[in-house]
mmCIF file of C-alpha atoms in Angstrom:
data_model
loop_
_atom_site.group_PDB
_atom_site.id
_atom_site.type_symbol
_atom_site.label_atom_id
_atom_site.label_comp_id
_atom_site.label_asym_id
_atom_site.label_seq_id
_atom_site.Cartn_x
_atom_site.Cartn_y
_atom_site.Cartn_z
ATOM 1 C CA MET D 17 -0.578 74.879 -22.418
ATOM 2 C CA ASP D 18 1.468 71.959 -22.771
ATOM 3 C CA ILE D 19 4.898 70.185 -21.704
ATOM 4 C CA LYS D 20 7.009 68.873 -24.241
ATOM 5 C CA LYS D 21 9.868 66.411 -22.956
ATOM 6 C CA LEU D 22 13.364 66.474 -25.193
ATOM 7 C CA GLY D 23 16.107 64.035 -24.541
ATOM 8 C CA ASN D 24 18.963 66.310 -24.168
ATOM 9 C CA ILE D 25 21.787 66.525 -26.804
ATOM 10 C CA PRO D 26 25.406 65.114 -25.498
ATOM 11 C CA ASP D 27 28.286 67.834 -25.522
ATOM 12 C CA ASP D 28 29.667 66.056 -28.589
ATOM 13 C CA GLY D 29 26.845 65.903 -30.525
ATOM 14 C CA GLY D 30 25.276 62.523 -30.247
ATOM 15 C CA HIS D 31 24.463 60.141 -33.304
ATOM 16 C CA LYS D 32 23.270 62.995 -35.229
ATOM 17 C CA THR D 33 27.020 64.517 -35.706
ATOM 18 C CA LEU D 34 29.005 61.281 -34.778
ATOM 19 C CA GLY D 35 26.501 58.782 -36.361
ATOM 20 C CA ARG D 36 24.284 56.054 -35.092
ATOM 21 C CA GLN D 37 26.779 53.465 -33.468
ATOM 22 C CA ALA D 38 28.948 56.033 -31.687
ATOM 23 C CA GLY D 39 26.313 58.271 -30.578
ATOM 24 C CA ARG D 40 24.518 55.368 -28.619
ATOM 25 C CA LYS D 41 27.205 55.520 -26.232
ATOM 26 C CA THR D 42 27.472 59.293 -25.658
ATOM 27 C CA ARG D 43 23.703 59.547 -25.247
ATOM 28 C CA ALA D 44 23.460 57.678 -21.483
ATOM 29 C CA GLY D 45 22.964 59.993 -18.825
ATOM 30 C CA ALA D 46 22.485 63.164 -21.114
ATOM 31 C CA GLY D 47 18.974 64.019 -18.978
ATOM 32 C CA TYR D 48 16.008 65.882 -20.897
ATOM 33 C CA SER D 49 14.897 69.339 -21.084
ATOM 34 C CA TYR D 50 10.974 70.364 -20.578
ATOM 35 C CA LEU D 51 9.456 72.938 -23.230
ATOM 36 C CA HIS D 52 6.939 74.576 -21.230
ATOM 37 C CA THR D 53 4.626 76.532 -23.838
ATOM 38 C CA ALA D 54 1.475 78.537 -23.989
ATOM 39 C CA VAL D 55 -0.392 79.341 -27.077
ATOM 40 C CA ASP D 56 -3.266 81.546 -27.602
ATOM 41 C CA ASP D 57 -6.101 80.131 -29.310
ATOM 42 C CA HIS D 58 -7.007 83.156 -31.619
ATOM 43 C CA SER D 59 -3.656 84.343 -32.679
ATOM 44 C CA ARG D 60 -1.578 81.232 -32.038
ATOM 45 C CA LEU D 61 0.822 83.717 -30.554
ATOM 46 C CA ALA D 62 3.438 81.276 -28.567
ATOM 47 C CA TYR D 63 5.373 81.617 -25.356
ATOM 48 C CA SER D 64 7.744 78.994 -24.382
ATOM 49 C CA GLU D 65 10.577 78.299 -22.003
ATOM 50 C CA ILE D 66 13.032 75.528 -21.891
ATOM 51 C CA HIS D 67 13.434 74.072 -18.334
ATOM 52 C CA THR D 68 15.137 71.158 -16.396
ATOM 53 C CA ASP D 69 11.614 69.491 -14.877
ATOM 54 C CA GLU D 70 8.221 69.650 -15.024
ATOM 55 C CA LYS D 71 7.288 70.189 -11.197
ATOM 56 C CA LYS D 72 4.204 72.612 -9.977
ATOM 57 C CA GLU D 73 6.696 75.180 -9.169
ATOM 58 C CA THR D 74 8.164 75.558 -12.466
ATOM 59 C CA ALA D 75 4.746 75.342 -14.340
ATOM 60 C CA THR D 76 3.373 77.888 -12.126
ATOM 61 C CA ALA D 77 6.381 79.962 -12.290
ATOM 62 C CA PHE D 78 5.927 79.758 -15.905
ATOM 63 C CA TRP D 79 2.605 80.776 -16.026
ATOM 64 C CA THR D 80 3.222 83.790 -14.325
ATOM 65 C CA ARG D 81 5.668 84.799 -17.069
ATOM 66 C CA ALA D 82 3.377 83.576 -19.935
ATOM 67 C CA GLN D 83 0.322 85.312 -18.581
ATOM 68 C CA ALA D 84 2.435 88.843 -18.201
ATOM 69 C CA PHE D 85 3.465 88.156 -21.639
ATOM 70 C CA PHE D 86 0.317 87.721 -23.028
ATOM 71 C CA ALA D 87 -0.964 90.919 -21.051
ATOM 72 C CA GLN D 88 1.922 92.690 -22.644
ATOM 73 C CA ALA D 89 0.434 91.815 -25.920
ATOM 74 C CA GLY D 90 -2.958 92.720 -24.996
ATOM 75 C CA ILE D 91 -4.540 89.424 -24.664
ATOM 76 C CA THR D 92 -6.662 89.024 -21.930
ATOM 77 C CA VAL D 93 -6.568 85.184 -20.385
ATOM 78 C CA GLU D 94 -9.718 83.864 -19.481
ATOM 79 C CA ARG D 95 -9.247 80.204 -19.858
ATOM 80 C CA VAL D 96 -6.447 77.859 -19.801
ATOM 81 C CA LEU D 97 -6.724 74.230 -21.275
ATOM 82 C CA THR D 98 -4.204 72.026 -20.176
ATOM 83 C CA ASP D 99 -3.967 68.025 -19.957
ATOM 84 C CA ASN D 100 -3.866 66.022 -16.831
ATOM 85 C CA GLY D 101 -0.182 66.408 -15.540
ATOM 86 C CA SER D 102 0.540 66.235 -12.005
ATOM 87 C CA CYS D 103 1.817 69.899 -11.947
ATOM 88 C CA TYR D 104 -1.715 70.999 -13.452
ATOM 89 C CA ARG D 105 -3.743 69.079 -10.775
ATOM 90 C CA SER D 106 -1.770 70.728 -7.912
ATOM 91 C CA ARG D 107 -3.238 73.376 -5.593
ATOM 92 C CA ASP D 108 -0.746 75.688 -6.456
ATOM 93 C CA TRP D 109 -1.959 75.723 -9.961
ATOM 94 C CA ARG D 110 -5.491 75.834 -9.253
ATOM 95 C CA ASP D 111 -5.035 78.910 -6.662
ATOM 96 C CA LEU D 112 -2.861 80.472 -9.512
ATOM 97 C CA LEU D 113 -5.439 80.534 -11.674
ATOM 98 C CA THR D 114 -8.460 81.238 -9.515
ATOM 99 C CA ALA D 115 -6.592 84.530 -8.174
ATOM 100 C CA ALA D 116 -6.316 85.689 -11.665
ATOM 101 C CA GLY D 117 -9.867 84.810 -12.432
ATOM 102 C CA ILE D 118 -8.906 82.525 -15.076
ATOM 103 C CA THR D 119 -10.963 79.058 -15.740
ATOM 104 C CA HIS D 120 -8.989 75.662 -15.935
ATOM 105 C CA LYS D 121 -10.243 73.354 -18.595
ATOM 106 C CA ARG D 122 -8.837 70.022 -18.812
ATOM 107 C CA THR D 123 -8.508 67.639 -21.788
ATOM 108 C CA ARG D 124 -9.791 63.956 -21.373
ATOM 109 C CA PRO D 125 -7.378 61.541 -20.570
ATOM 110 C CA TYR D 126 -5.334 60.243 -23.696
ATOM 111 C CA ARG D 127 -6.669 62.536 -26.012
ATOM 112 C CA PRO D 128 -4.222 65.096 -27.111
ATOM 113 C CA GLN D 129 -5.665 66.253 -30.076
ATOM 114 C CA THR D 130 -8.139 68.195 -27.968
ATOM 115 C CA ASN D 131 -4.998 70.345 -26.978
ATOM 116 C CA GLY D 132 -4.325 70.652 -30.730
ATOM 117 C CA LYS D 133 -3.074 74.104 -31.246
ATOM 118 C CA VAL D 134 -0.222 73.572 -28.760
ATOM 119 C CA GLU D 135 -0.054 70.068 -29.990
ATOM 120 C CA ARG D 136 0.508 71.267 -33.364
ATOM 121 C CA PHE D 137 3.122 73.941 -32.285
ATOM 122 C CA ASN D 138 4.904 70.914 -30.462
ATOM 123 C CA ARG D 139 5.084 69.294 -34.012
ATOM 124 C CA THR D 140 6.299 72.344 -35.534
ATOM 125 C CA LEU D 141 8.952 73.128 -33.009
ATOM 126 C CA LEU D 142 10.160 69.681 -33.336
ATOM 127 C CA ASP D 143 10.800 69.643 -36.972
ATOM 128 C CA GLU D 144 11.637 73.206 -37.100
ATOM 129 C CA TRP D 145 14.123 73.580 -34.582
ATOM 130 C CA ALA D 146 14.578 70.708 -32.226
ATOM 131 C CA TYR D 147 15.413 68.348 -34.783
ATOM 132 C CA ALA D 148 15.821 70.883 -37.741
ATOM 133 C CA ARG D 149 19.653 70.445 -38.086
ATOM 134 C CA PRO D 150 22.730 68.326 -36.044
ATOM 135 C CA TYR D 151 23.455 70.491 -32.981
ATOM 136 C CA HIS D 152 27.125 69.906 -31.271
ATOM 137 C CA SER D 153 25.689 70.543 -27.879
ATOM 138 C CA GLU D 154 22.379 70.917 -25.960
ATOM 139 C CA GLN D 155 23.436 74.674 -25.422
ATOM 140 C CA GLU D 156 24.006 75.314 -28.875
ATOM 141 C CA ARG D 157 20.168 74.044 -29.317
ATOM 142 C CA ARG D 158 19.301 76.020 -26.553
ATOM 143 C CA ASP D 159 20.711 79.103 -27.980
ATOM 144 C CA THR D 160 19.071 78.956 -31.260
ATOM 145 C CA PHE D 161 15.496 78.731 -29.409
ATOM 146 C CA PRO D 162 14.720 82.456 -28.721
ATOM 147 C CA GLY D 163 15.118 83.330 -32.642
ATOM 148 C CA TRP D 164 13.209 80.127 -33.564
ATOM 149 C CA LEU D 165 10.515 81.345 -31.312
ATOM 150 C CA HIS D 166 10.837 85.074 -32.659
ATOM 151 C CA THR D 167 10.511 83.643 -36.425
ATOM 152 C CA TYR D 168 7.422 81.651 -35.615
ATOM 153 C CA ASN D 169 5.622 84.276 -33.805
ATOM 154 C CA HIS D 170 6.674 87.243 -35.998
ATOM 155 C CA HIS D 171 7.205 85.881 -39.699
ATOM 156 C CA ARG D 172 6.342 82.164 -40.145
ATOM 157 C CA GLY D 173 2.960 81.825 -42.085
ATOM 158 C CA HIS D 174 0.415 80.088 -40.677
ATOM 159 C CA THR D 175 -2.141 78.362 -43.070
ATOM 160 C CA ALA D 176 -5.104 78.944 -40.451
ATOM 161 C CA LEU D 177 -4.130 82.506 -40.333
ATOM 162 C CA LYS D 178 -4.027 82.755 -44.430
ATOM 163 C CA GLY D 179 -0.501 82.856 -44.535
ATOM 164 C CA LYS D 180 0.043 85.386 -42.008
ATOM 165 C CA PRO D 181 2.323 85.325 -38.601
ATOM 166 C CA PRO D 182 0.803 85.149 -35.423
ATOM 167 C CA ALA D 183 1.966 88.492 -34.311
ATOM 168 C CA SER D 184 -0.217 89.904 -37.261
ATOM 169 C CA ARG D 185 -3.025 88.697 -35.138
ATOM 170 C CA VAL D 186 -2.243 90.593 -32.275
ATOM 171 C CA PRO D 187 -2.641 94.745 -32.587
ATOM 172 C CA ASN D 188 0.398 95.428 -29.829
ATOM 173 C CA LEU D 189 2.425 93.563 -31.496
ATOM 174 C CA THR D 190 1.794 94.615 -35.366
ATOM 175 C CA GLY D 191 4.576 96.574 -36.570
ATOM 176 C CA GLN D 192 6.982 96.497 -33.764
ATOM 177 C CA TYR D 193 9.055 93.959 -35.725
ATOM 178 C CA SER D 194 10.479 93.446 -39.432
#
């Protein structure tokens, strides 16, 4: 699991649509979005949501939905690997995982490569969705996210999976999507 912080796109599109000089002036005050993501270790199936913060309440609510998503796909979660962010060190987070019988593992500080699968997902997300083309607003970018995530999970081949998409390794999802 991981949270990726992205700068929001101003309503006029910012520097990618207006040019570097004009875009600088519009960027101030656009704020940030936080992409909460969970990636299954075996299949690389990803569950991700865009939120306005990275607080413990948001992270625990996200995990409840992510766990339900994985359960629906027939994936039993035994362990969750996170960094040492404050939301993952909270009592709420600990209690949520303990109640579900899930072991919480943390990466060593300043070692993002330990959480490699979700970090690789973040890089792919940046290259193929967040900065793949100029968006005219943050809402336009957000509107394309569910489609991109579907493509990632069900159509985009992964070298670690011999060119097959993550859904191909999840029996409950195979054949549901074309």
